[in-house]
Amino acid sequence: MAERRGSKAAGSKAGASRSPAKVAIPQLVWHDVRPAPVVLISGAQEFLASRAVSGYRDFLRAEDPSLEISDVEADAYTSGELISLASPSLFGEPRLVRVSNVEKCTDAFIEDAVAYLAQPADGATVLLRHGGGVRGKKLLDAVRAASGVAVEVVCADLKKDAEKMDFASREFRVAGRRIAPGALRQVVAAFSDDVAELAAACQQLIADIEGDITEDTVTRYYAGRVETSAFTVADAAIAGRAGEALVALRHALDSGADPVPMVAAFAMKVRTMAKVSASRGSSASSLGLAPWQIDRARRDLSGWTDEGLGVVIRAIAEADANVKGAGRDPVFALERMVATVASRGTLVATPDPW
Amino acid sequence: MGTEAGEFRPTLAAAGVGGPGYAGRVTVWTEITGQRDAVAELARAAAIDPRDGFGPVSSEADGLFEGLSDTDGSVTAADGAASARSGGNANAMTHAWLITGPPGSGRSNLAYAFAAALMSPDGRGDDNTVRQVDARTHPDLGVLATENVSFKIEDVRRFATTSYYSPSVARYRVMVVEDADRMTERTSNVLLKALEEPPERTVWILCAPSDADMLPTIRSRVRTVRLRIPDVDEVAELIARRDGVDEATAEQAARLAQSHIGMAHRLATDPEARRRRDDTVRTALGIRSVGGAVLAAARMIEVATADAKAYTESRDAEERESALRSLGVEPGAAVPAALRSQLRALEEDQKRRATRSLRDGIDRILVDLLSVYRDIVMVQLGRPGAVINREFGDDIGRAAAASTPARTLETMDEIAVARKRIEGNVAPALALEAMLVSAVR
């Protein structure tokens, strides 16, 4: 009882001092395991978070195989659970408490966790998994202010291609395998949408293949699978590479792209080109475009005529109508549009449906 | 679905009807410009007493039609009154009406005038009824209108249910559906039962640009009253009288608005609207390259967006404030989680309204452009006298000389295509660009 009261008082003190929401604890990347009494695993990237959690588990178990692991769901938490799971047992084994769903936690959990931060139990590691959002902000602020007690592992989405390349090359490095740079690029291109899929693909290659992984092996496994965006298709078509654009279009559609944003991407690129073509020499700001967009459009414009642009704009408008229900087959409308764009407007458009 | 350009709706009271100056000689029909036949038909129907279904209630039926400015139509008002009075004309009234006419011809105004006439005890629109209809607060008046692109089916369903209440004070319960064309087929079907067998004293008045916009099943359940496009002179006369502008301005506004009464009012009274229109016309006539066309489209979209924003933004803020007040949230306080869904619903409605008002703005631009190319083709075919945009005579002459009638007609077709595409949810910027590309000279 006395202990509870004490921890409560400490908790409210920690709550009072949290007002400037500063981060006073080390922020780590997902694969960096640094033991601490409290570890906050934040960020929306579920896969990396689960990797981080298992990283901690493996590390602690390697240190002492008698590790006691318990799981708590913060959204169904009742008062007192945390302290009873984290407090030392009879033989003093190390303990790992994995708390999930902190982004939906109960008020009781916030209270207990803030109190726990002030007096962490000896030999226990508490992993708090917070998937993002504002719920539990008081707790997050308290954790981030608790220097010396807590660390934070940030599991943000891998957005850039370079980050995905890093991730994939790390997968192979950790497994002690070598992969040719071209092969690595190919794997990342094939699974650029989802980190979990990318990791699974890497693991598959590691498990199946003996020795170094070459481009040939990757082709054998994942040939023909490319996750492309609408802009890849548009870029290829505008550059006049009809075949490549059509292949990319099929790849994009097969890996889940929707026809409507596809047309919008084309419209946006061609619109920028037309604007730039009309105003050679004028500044970026007067067109409402970024400088890189203008440079890009200038490069794209080589080989295009004014009439060609006109034909293409009309073809895109027609395709937009057709993918939105005026035509019967959205994919045909898209292919027609890609072919017209890739011909730079020299292909005669289909007769008007109206 | 037709898009109605111009959102101006003069109320009957603002027009002097039912106001302090209301006198027996002025009727609810006074402000309905250039629709003699339709007014005669509706006035005849309104004059019938629902209790016996025969003959007008008023012994002085001629007074009904005093407001009509001229009586040289094929069916004169006096004829209408006479035939109504002669009795035996129960067919003059029916339970469901469809008022069709081009945008700006005053469909909904006529509908409300008819509603006021139907609901007032004498069948000609008394002071109180007119005022209540103007404020849309009459207990026996049901109004279904939308500021969005289309009606929601729940709203229509609820509305149809209320048609089964019997009138509380008036002779009839009147259900007015503005823009009845803004319904999907599924939504229209909700009305079928109520339209076919309404209770004894319920009258439906639907408004739509044309009866082709309605389902055949609806068309067969209503009596259609067609409005015609009023003459420029008639509209000019109305604008001059009501808005107090000089005759030249009124004539110009009526001509440029192509007899769209709401638009003419706007052009006559709002210099900004005039400037925007001139800007649009000049921009369109100055397109020389595809790049120029795209820039012109961007400029037009910008104008339409600014216009729509000005119209919606202040109202959005006001509505949000009043919603917060009625939910009991202190100004500036955080919105409790339980109330957020209500605010989200409000925001979604506002977003729908913004879509509609942007579309209306773009449609207005397209209609203006249509008048320009019509002028060009008129000049090309040797009828320079019929030009609408006289202010741009020189530019139009030059444009006419630079192309052929066939090409101009092609551009006009493209305008029609663009309007259709925007209705079909094509990105407005893209539809406008494609249309203007065809106008490159």
Short mmCIF file of N, CA, C and O in Angstrom, two decimals, chain B residues 6-116:
data_model
loop_
_atom_site.label_atom_id
_atom_site.label_comp_id
_atom_site.label_asym_id
_atom_site.label_seq_id
_atom_site.Cartn_x
_atom_site.Cartn_y
_atom_site.Cartn_z
N GLY B 6 -26.20 29.94 -62.47
CA GLY B 6 -26.80 31.10 -61.82
C GLY B 6 -27.69 30.66 -60.69
O GLY B 6 -28.62 29.91 -60.88
N GLU B 7 -27.39 31.13 -59.51
CA GLU B 7 -28.11 30.62 -58.36
C GLU B 7 -29.04 31.66 -57.76
O GLU B 7 -29.46 31.56 -56.64
N PHE B 8 -29.33 32.70 -58.53
CA PHE B 8 -30.11 33.77 -57.95
C PHE B 8 -31.58 33.43 -57.97
O PHE B 8 -32.13 33.01 -58.97
N ARG B 9 -32.23 33.54 -56.81
CA ARG B 9 -33.65 33.25 -56.76
C ARG B 9 -34.37 34.41 -56.12
O ARG B 9 -34.36 34.54 -54.90
N PRO B 10 -34.94 35.30 -56.88
CA PRO B 10 -35.66 36.41 -56.26
C PRO B 10 -36.90 35.86 -55.56
O PRO B 10 -37.55 34.94 -56.05
N THR B 11 -37.16 36.37 -54.39
CA THR B 11 -38.36 35.91 -53.70
C THR B 11 -39.53 36.75 -54.15
O THR B 11 -39.36 37.85 -54.67
N LEU B 12 -40.68 36.22 -53.93
CA LEU B 12 -41.86 36.94 -54.38
C LEU B 12 -42.00 38.25 -53.62
O LEU B 12 -42.33 39.28 -54.18
N ALA B 13 -41.68 38.20 -52.32
CA ALA B 13 -41.85 39.42 -51.53
C ALA B 13 -40.85 40.47 -51.96
O ALA B 13 -41.17 41.65 -52.09
N ALA B 14 -39.60 40.02 -52.22
CA ALA B 14 -38.60 40.99 -52.66
C ALA B 14 -39.06 41.65 -53.95
O ALA B 14 -38.72 42.78 -54.25
N ALA B 15 -39.81 40.93 -54.70
CA ALA B 15 -40.27 41.48 -55.97
C ALA B 15 -41.47 42.38 -55.78
O ALA B 15 -42.03 42.88 -56.74
N GLY B 16 -41.87 42.58 -54.59
CA GLY B 16 -42.95 43.54 -54.36
C GLY B 16 -44.30 42.87 -54.16
O GLY B 16 -45.28 43.52 -53.87
N VAL B 17 -44.32 41.53 -54.30
CA VAL B 17 -45.59 40.86 -54.11
C VAL B 17 -45.74 40.53 -52.63
O VAL B 17 -44.82 40.02 -52.02
N GLY B 18 -46.85 40.82 -52.09
CA GLY B 18 -47.09 40.45 -50.70
C GLY B 18 -46.42 41.39 -49.72
O GLY B 18 -46.58 41.24 -48.53
N GLY B 19 -45.66 42.31 -50.21
CA GLY B 19 -45.04 43.29 -49.33
C GLY B 19 -46.07 44.32 -48.93
O GLY B 19 -47.27 44.14 -49.16
N PRO B 20 -45.61 45.41 -48.32
CA PRO B 20 -46.56 46.43 -47.91
C PRO B 20 -47.35 46.98 -49.10
O PRO B 20 -48.51 47.36 -48.98
N GLY B 21 -46.71 46.94 -50.26
CA GLY B 21 -47.37 47.52 -51.43
C GLY B 21 -48.33 46.54 -52.09
O GLY B 21 -48.86 46.81 -53.16
N TYR B 22 -48.55 45.42 -51.46
CA TYR B 22 -49.40 44.41 -52.07
C TYR B 22 -50.82 44.91 -52.25
O TYR B 22 -51.46 45.40 -51.34
N ALA B 23 -51.29 44.82 -53.43
CA ALA B 23 -52.66 45.26 -53.71
C ALA B 23 -53.34 44.18 -54.51
O ALA B 23 -52.69 43.28 -55.04
N GLY B 24 -54.61 44.24 -54.57
CA GLY B 24 -55.39 43.23 -55.25
C GLY B 24 -54.99 43.05 -56.71
O GLY B 24 -55.11 41.97 -57.26
N ARG B 25 -54.48 44.09 -57.31
CA ARG B 25 -54.18 44.03 -58.73
C ARG B 25 -52.89 43.24 -59.01
O ARG B 25 -52.70 42.76 -60.10
N VAL B 26 -52.01 43.19 -58.02
CA VAL B 26 -50.76 42.46 -58.23
C VAL B 26 -50.98 41.02 -57.75
O VAL B 26 -51.52 40.80 -56.69
N THR B 27 -50.56 40.06 -58.54
CA THR B 27 -50.76 38.67 -58.13
C THR B 27 -49.42 37.97 -57.99
O THR B 27 -48.37 38.55 -58.29
N VAL B 28 -49.48 36.74 -57.54
CA VAL B 28 -48.25 35.97 -57.41
C VAL B 28 -47.57 35.77 -58.75
O VAL B 28 -46.39 35.45 -58.81
N TRP B 29 -48.30 35.96 -59.80
CA TRP B 29 -47.74 35.65 -61.12
C TRP B 29 -47.00 36.85 -61.72
O TRP B 29 -46.37 36.72 -62.75
N THR B 30 -47.09 38.00 -61.08
CA THR B 30 -46.59 39.23 -61.70
C THR B 30 -45.15 39.12 -62.17
O THR B 30 -44.80 39.60 -63.24
N GLU B 31 -44.34 38.49 -61.35
CA GLU B 31 -42.91 38.52 -61.66
C GLU B 31 -42.48 37.39 -62.59
O GLU B 31 -41.31 37.24 -62.87
N ILE B 32 -43.39 36.58 -63.00
CA ILE B 32 -43.04 35.50 -63.91
C ILE B 32 -43.01 36.09 -65.31
O ILE B 32 -44.04 36.46 -65.87
N THR B 33 -41.78 36.19 -65.84
CA THR B 33 -41.63 36.93 -67.08
C THR B 33 -41.74 36.02 -68.30
O THR B 33 -41.09 34.99 -68.36
N GLY B 34 -42.56 36.46 -69.23
CA GLY B 34 -42.59 35.83 -70.55
C GLY B 34 -43.10 34.40 -70.57
O GLY B 34 -42.67 33.61 -71.39
N GLN B 35 -43.99 34.04 -69.63
CA GLN B 35 -44.51 32.66 -69.64
C GLN B 35 -46.03 32.69 -69.62
O GLN B 35 -46.66 32.08 -68.76
N ARG B 36 -46.61 33.40 -70.56
CA ARG B 36 -48.06 33.57 -70.56
C ARG B 36 -48.81 32.25 -70.51
O ARG B 36 -49.68 32.05 -69.65
N ASP B 37 -48.49 31.35 -71.41
CA ASP B 37 -49.28 30.11 -71.53
C ASP B 37 -49.22 29.30 -70.25
O ASP B 37 -50.25 28.83 -69.74
N ALA B 38 -48.00 29.16 -69.73
CA ALA B 38 -47.83 28.35 -68.53
C ALA B 38 -48.58 28.97 -67.37
O ALA B 38 -49.27 28.28 -66.61
N VAL B 39 -48.48 30.30 -67.24
CA VAL B 39 -49.14 30.97 -66.13
C VAL B 39 -50.65 30.81 -66.25
O VAL B 39 -51.34 30.52 -65.25
N ALA B 40 -51.14 30.94 -67.46
CA ALA B 40 -52.59 30.80 -67.65
C ALA B 40 -53.06 29.43 -67.21
O ALA B 40 -54.05 29.29 -66.50
N GLU B 41 -52.28 28.41 -67.59
CA GLU B 41 -52.68 27.05 -67.24
C GLU B 41 -52.67 26.83 -65.74
O GLU B 41 -53.61 26.26 -65.16
N LEU B 42 -51.59 27.31 -65.11
CA LEU B 42 -51.47 27.08 -63.66
C LEU B 42 -52.50 27.91 -62.90
O LEU B 42 -53.08 27.44 -61.91
N ALA B 43 -52.74 29.13 -63.37
CA ALA B 43 -53.71 29.98 -62.66
C ALA B 43 -55.10 29.35 -62.73
O ALA B 43 -55.86 29.37 -61.76
N ARG B 44 -55.38 28.77 -63.88
CA ARG B 44 -56.67 28.12 -64.03
C ARG B 44 -56.79 26.96 -63.04
O ARG B 44 -57.82 26.77 -62.39
N ALA B 45 -55.70 26.19 -62.91
CA ALA B 45 -55.73 25.05 -62.00
C ALA B 45 -55.86 25.50 -60.55
O ALA B 45 -56.62 24.92 -59.77
N ALA B 46 -55.15 26.58 -60.22
CA ALA B 46 -55.17 27.04 -58.83
C ALA B 46 -56.54 27.59 -58.45
O ALA B 46 -56.92 27.59 -57.28
N ALA B 47 -57.27 28.06 -59.45
CA ALA B 47 -58.56 28.69 -59.15
C ALA B 47 -59.63 27.66 -58.80
O ALA B 47 -60.70 28.02 -58.32
N ILE B 48 -59.33 26.39 -59.04
CA ILE B 48 -60.35 25.38 -58.77
C ILE B 48 -60.39 25.05 -57.29
O ILE B 48 -59.35 24.83 -56.66
N ASP B 49 -61.60 25.02 -56.74
CA ASP B 49 -61.74 24.72 -55.32
C ASP B 49 -61.64 23.22 -55.10
O ASP B 49 -62.39 22.44 -55.71
N PRO B 50 -60.72 22.78 -54.27
CA PRO B 50 -60.53 21.34 -54.10
C PRO B 50 -61.77 20.65 -53.51
O PRO B 50 -61.93 19.44 -53.64
N ARG B 51 -62.66 21.44 -52.88
CA ARG B 51 -63.80 20.79 -52.22
C ARG B 51 -64.79 20.23 -53.23
O ARG B 51 -65.37 19.19 -53.07
N ASP B 52 -64.97 20.97 -54.35
CA ASP B 52 -65.91 20.42 -55.32
C ASP B 52 -65.22 20.11 -56.65
O ASP B 52 -65.76 19.40 -57.48
N GLY B 53 -64.01 20.66 -56.80
CA GLY B 53 -63.29 20.38 -58.04
C GLY B 53 -63.88 21.09 -59.24
O GLY B 53 -63.52 20.81 -60.37
N PHE B 54 -64.79 22.02 -59.03
CA PHE B 54 -65.37 22.71 -60.18
C PHE B 54 -65.27 24.21 -59.99
O PHE B 54 -65.56 24.73 -58.91
N GLY B 55 -64.90 24.89 -61.02
CA GLY B 55 -65.00 26.34 -61.06
C GLY B 55 -64.12 27.04 -60.05
O GLY B 55 -63.71 26.46 -59.05
N PRO B 56 -63.82 28.28 -60.32
CA PRO B 56 -63.00 29.07 -59.42
C PRO B 56 -63.77 29.50 -58.18
O PRO B 56 -64.99 29.65 -58.23
N VAL B 57 -63.05 29.67 -57.08
CA VAL B 57 -63.68 30.14 -55.85
C VAL B 57 -64.01 31.61 -55.97
O VAL B 57 -65.04 32.08 -55.55
N SER B 58 -63.07 32.32 -56.55
CA SER B 58 -63.23 33.76 -56.62
C SER B 58 -64.27 34.11 -57.67
O SER B 58 -64.25 33.60 -58.79
N SER B 59 -65.20 34.97 -57.27
CA SER B 59 -66.19 35.38 -58.25
C SER B 59 -65.58 36.36 -59.24
O SER B 59 -66.10 36.59 -60.32
N GLU B 60 -64.47 36.91 -58.84
CA GLU B 60 -63.86 37.94 -59.68
C GLU B 60 -62.59 37.39 -60.30
O GLU B 60 -61.49 37.91 -60.10
N ALA B 61 -62.70 36.32 -61.00
CA ALA B 61 -61.52 35.61 -61.47
C ALA B 61 -60.64 36.45 -62.38
O ALA B 61 -59.45 36.21 -62.46
N ASP B 62 -61.22 37.43 -63.03
CA ASP B 62 -60.42 38.22 -63.96
C ASP B 62 -59.27 38.92 -63.24
O ASP B 62 -58.23 39.15 -63.82
N GLY B 63 -59.52 39.24 -61.97
CA GLY B 63 -58.49 39.90 -61.19
C GLY B 63 -57.21 39.08 -61.11
O GLY B 63 -56.12 39.61 -60.99
N LEU B 64 -57.34 37.77 -61.23
CA LEU B 64 -56.21 36.88 -61.16
C LEU B 64 -55.11 37.23 -62.14
O LEU B 64 -53.94 37.05 -61.87
N PHE B 65 -55.52 37.66 -63.27
CA PHE B 65 -54.56 37.72 -64.37
C PHE B 65 -54.12 39.13 -64.68
O PHE B 65 -53.46 39.37 -65.66
N GLU B 66 -54.51 40.07 -63.79
CA GLU B 66 -54.16 41.46 -64.03
C GLU B 66 -52.65 41.64 -64.17
O GLU B 66 -52.17 42.50 -64.87
N GLY B 67 -51.90 40.83 -63.45
CA GLY B 67 -50.46 41.03 -63.41
C GLY B 67 -49.76 40.71 -64.71
O GLY B 67 -48.62 41.12 -64.93
N LEU B 68 -50.39 39.99 -65.56
CA LEU B 68 -49.73 39.61 -66.80
C LEU B 68 -49.52 40.85 -67.66
O LEU B 68 -50.43 41.61 -67.92
N SER B 69 -48.28 41.04 -68.08
CA SER B 69 -47.95 42.29 -68.73
C SER B 69 -48.62 42.40 -70.09
O SER B 69 -49.03 43.47 -70.50
N ASP B 70 -48.73 41.33 -70.81
CA ASP B 70 -49.39 41.46 -72.11
C ASP B 70 -50.35 40.29 -72.32
O ASP B 70 -50.18 39.22 -71.77
N THR B 71 -51.32 40.53 -73.10
CA THR B 71 -52.36 39.52 -73.25
C THR B 71 -52.55 39.13 -74.70
O THR B 71 -53.63 38.76 -75.13
N ASP B 72 -51.47 39.21 -75.45
CA ASP B 72 -51.63 38.88 -76.88
C ASP B 72 -51.19 37.46 -77.17
O ASP B 72 -50.99 37.09 -78.32
N GLY B 73 -51.03 36.64 -76.15
CA GLY B 73 -50.64 35.25 -76.39
C GLY B 73 -51.78 34.45 -77.01
O GLY B 73 -52.92 34.90 -77.11
N SER B 74 -51.43 33.26 -77.42
CA SER B 74 -52.44 32.44 -78.08
C SER B 74 -53.57 32.09 -77.09
O SER B 74 -54.74 32.13 -77.42
N VAL B 75 -53.14 31.71 -75.88
CA VAL B 75 -54.15 31.51 -74.84
C VAL B 75 -54.07 32.72 -73.93
O VAL B 75 -53.11 32.89 -73.22
N THR B 76 -55.00 33.59 -73.98
CA THR B 76 -54.92 34.78 -73.14
C THR B 76 -55.37 34.43 -71.75
O THR B 76 -56.10 33.46 -71.52
N ALA B 77 -54.93 35.25 -70.83
CA ALA B 77 -55.29 35.00 -69.45
C ALA B 77 -56.79 35.06 -69.27
O ALA B 77 -57.37 34.27 -68.54
N ALA B 78 -57.42 36.00 -69.96
CA ALA B 78 -58.87 36.14 -69.80
C ALA B 78 -59.57 34.88 -70.28
O ALA B 78 -60.51 34.40 -69.65
N ASP B 79 -59.06 34.31 -71.38
CA ASP B 79 -59.63 33.05 -71.87
C ASP B 79 -59.58 32.00 -70.78
O ASP B 79 -60.53 31.28 -70.51
N GLY B 80 -58.36 31.90 -70.18
CA GLY B 80 -58.15 30.91 -69.15
C GLY B 80 -59.15 31.09 -68.02
O GLY B 80 -59.79 30.15 -67.58
N ALA B 81 -59.30 32.33 -67.61
CA ALA B 81 -60.20 32.60 -66.51
C ALA B 81 -61.62 32.27 -66.89
O ALA B 81 -62.37 31.66 -66.11
N ALA B 82 -61.96 32.62 -68.11
CA ALA B 82 -63.32 32.39 -68.56
C ALA B 82 -63.63 30.90 -68.56
O ALA B 82 -64.65 30.45 -68.05
N SER B 83 -62.69 30.12 -69.09
CA SER B 83 -62.98 28.69 -69.18
C SER B 83 -63.01 28.08 -67.80
O SER B 83 -63.73 27.14 -67.55
N ALA B 84 -62.18 28.64 -66.89
CA ALA B 84 -62.20 28.11 -65.53
C ALA B 84 -63.55 28.41 -64.87
O ALA B 84 -64.10 27.58 -64.17
N ARG B 85 -64.07 29.62 -65.16
CA ARG B 85 -65.29 30.02 -64.50
C ARG B 85 -66.49 29.29 -65.07
O ARG B 85 -67.46 29.02 -64.38
N SER B 86 -66.39 28.97 -66.33
CA SER B 86 -67.54 28.33 -66.96
C SER B 86 -67.82 26.97 -66.33
O SER B 86 -68.80 26.33 -66.66
N GLY B 87 -66.94 26.52 -65.46
CA GLY B 87 -67.18 25.28 -64.74
C GLY B 87 -67.00 24.07 -65.63
O GLY B 87 -66.61 24.17 -66.79
N GLY B 88 -67.25 22.91 -65.06
CA GLY B 88 -67.12 21.68 -65.84
C GLY B 88 -65.69 21.46 -66.30
O GLY B 88 -65.43 20.72 -67.23
N ASN B 89 -64.75 22.11 -65.63
CA ASN B 89 -63.38 22.04 -66.10
C ASN B 89 -62.50 21.41 -65.03
O ASN B 89 -61.42 21.90 -64.73
N ALA B 90 -62.99 20.34 -64.46
CA ALA B 90 -62.24 19.69 -63.38
C ALA B 90 -60.89 19.21 -63.87
O ALA B 90 -59.95 19.09 -63.09
N ASN B 91 -60.76 18.99 -65.15
CA ASN B 91 -59.50 18.49 -65.69
C ASN B 91 -58.39 19.52 -65.61
O ASN B 91 -57.24 19.21 -65.84
N ALA B 92 -58.76 20.76 -65.32
CA ALA B 92 -57.73 21.79 -65.25
C ALA B 92 -56.76 21.52 -64.11
O ALA B 92 -55.64 21.97 -64.14
N MET B 93 -57.23 20.83 -63.09
CA MET B 93 -56.37 20.57 -61.94
C MET B 93 -55.98 19.10 -61.90
O MET B 93 -56.78 18.22 -62.25
N THR B 94 -54.75 18.85 -61.50
CA THR B 94 -54.33 17.48 -61.30
C THR B 94 -53.40 17.43 -60.10
O THR B 94 -53.02 18.46 -59.54
N HIS B 95 -53.01 16.22 -59.69
CA HIS B 95 -52.29 16.11 -58.43
C HIS B 95 -50.78 16.19 -58.56
O HIS B 95 -50.08 16.28 -57.57
N ALA B 96 -50.26 16.12 -59.79
CA ALA B 96 -48.81 16.17 -59.93
C ALA B 96 -48.44 16.95 -61.18
O ALA B 96 -48.96 16.68 -62.26
N TRP B 97 -47.56 17.90 -61.01
CA TRP B 97 -47.16 18.77 -62.11
C TRP B 97 -45.66 18.70 -62.30
O TRP B 97 -44.91 18.55 -61.34
N LEU B 98 -45.24 18.82 -63.54
CA LEU B 98 -43.80 18.91 -63.83
C LEU B 98 -43.60 20.19 -64.61
O LEU B 98 -44.16 20.36 -65.69
N ILE B 99 -42.84 21.10 -64.03
CA ILE B 99 -42.55 22.36 -64.72
C ILE B 99 -41.19 22.24 -65.36
O ILE B 99 -40.19 22.03 -64.67
N THR B 100 -41.14 22.30 -66.68
CA THR B 100 -39.86 22.19 -67.35
C THR B 100 -39.55 23.48 -68.08
O THR B 100 -40.46 24.19 -68.51
N GLY B 101 -38.29 23.75 -68.21
CA GLY B 101 -37.89 24.95 -68.93
C GLY B 101 -36.40 25.12 -68.82
O GLY B 101 -35.77 24.54 -67.93
N PRO B 102 -35.81 25.90 -69.70
CA PRO B 102 -34.36 26.09 -69.67
C PRO B 102 -33.93 26.78 -68.37
O PRO B 102 -34.75 27.45 -67.74
N PRO B 103 -32.67 26.61 -67.97
CA PRO B 103 -32.19 27.27 -66.77
C PRO B 103 -32.43 28.77 -66.87
O PRO B 103 -32.25 29.36 -67.93
N GLY B 104 -32.87 29.35 -65.79
CA GLY B 104 -33.05 30.79 -65.78
C GLY B 104 -34.40 31.23 -66.28
O GLY B 104 -34.69 32.43 -66.34
N SER B 105 -35.27 30.28 -66.64
CA SER B 105 -36.58 30.70 -67.12
C SER B 105 -37.55 30.85 -65.96
O SER B 105 -38.69 31.22 -66.15
N GLY B 106 -37.10 30.54 -64.76
CA GLY B 106 -37.93 30.78 -63.58
C GLY B 106 -38.80 29.60 -63.20
O GLY B 106 -39.91 29.78 -62.73
N ARG B 107 -38.27 28.39 -63.39
CA ARG B 107 -39.05 27.21 -63.05
C ARG B 107 -39.47 27.21 -61.60
O ARG B 107 -40.64 27.09 -61.26
N SER B 108 -38.47 27.37 -60.71
CA SER B 108 -38.83 27.23 -59.30
C SER B 108 -39.64 28.42 -58.82
O SER B 108 -40.51 28.26 -57.97
N ASN B 109 -39.37 29.59 -59.39
CA ASN B 109 -40.22 30.74 -59.02
C ASN B 109 -41.67 30.49 -59.38
O ASN B 109 -42.58 30.78 -58.60
N LEU B 110 -41.84 29.95 -60.57
CA LEU B 110 -43.22 29.64 -60.99
C LEU B 110 -43.82 28.58 -60.07
O LEU B 110 -44.99 28.66 -59.69
N ALA B 111 -42.98 27.60 -59.70
CA ALA B 111 -43.47 26.54 -58.83
C ALA B 111 -43.95 27.12 -57.50
O ALA B 111 -45.01 26.75 -57.00
N TYR B 112 -43.18 28.05 -56.95
CA TYR B 112 -43.58 28.63 -55.66
C TYR B 112 -44.78 29.55 -55.82
O TYR B 112 -45.64 29.62 -54.92
N ALA B 113 -44.85 30.25 -56.95
CA ALA B 113 -46.03 31.09 -57.18
C ALA B 113 -47.28 30.21 -57.25
O ALA B 113 -48.32 30.52 -56.64
N PHE B 114 -47.14 29.10 -57.94
CA PHE B 114 -48.25 28.15 -58.06
C PHE B 114 -48.61 27.59 -56.69
O PHE B 114 -49.79 27.52 -56.31
N ALA B 115 -47.56 27.27 -55.92
CA ALA B 115 -47.79 26.73 -54.58
C ALA B 115 -48.55 27.74 -53.73
O ALA B 115 -49.52 27.39 -53.04
N ALA B 116 -48.12 29.00 -53.81
CA ALA B 116 -48.79 30.04 -53.01
C ALA B 116 -50.24 30.18 -53.44
O ALA B 116 -51.15 30.30 -52.60
#
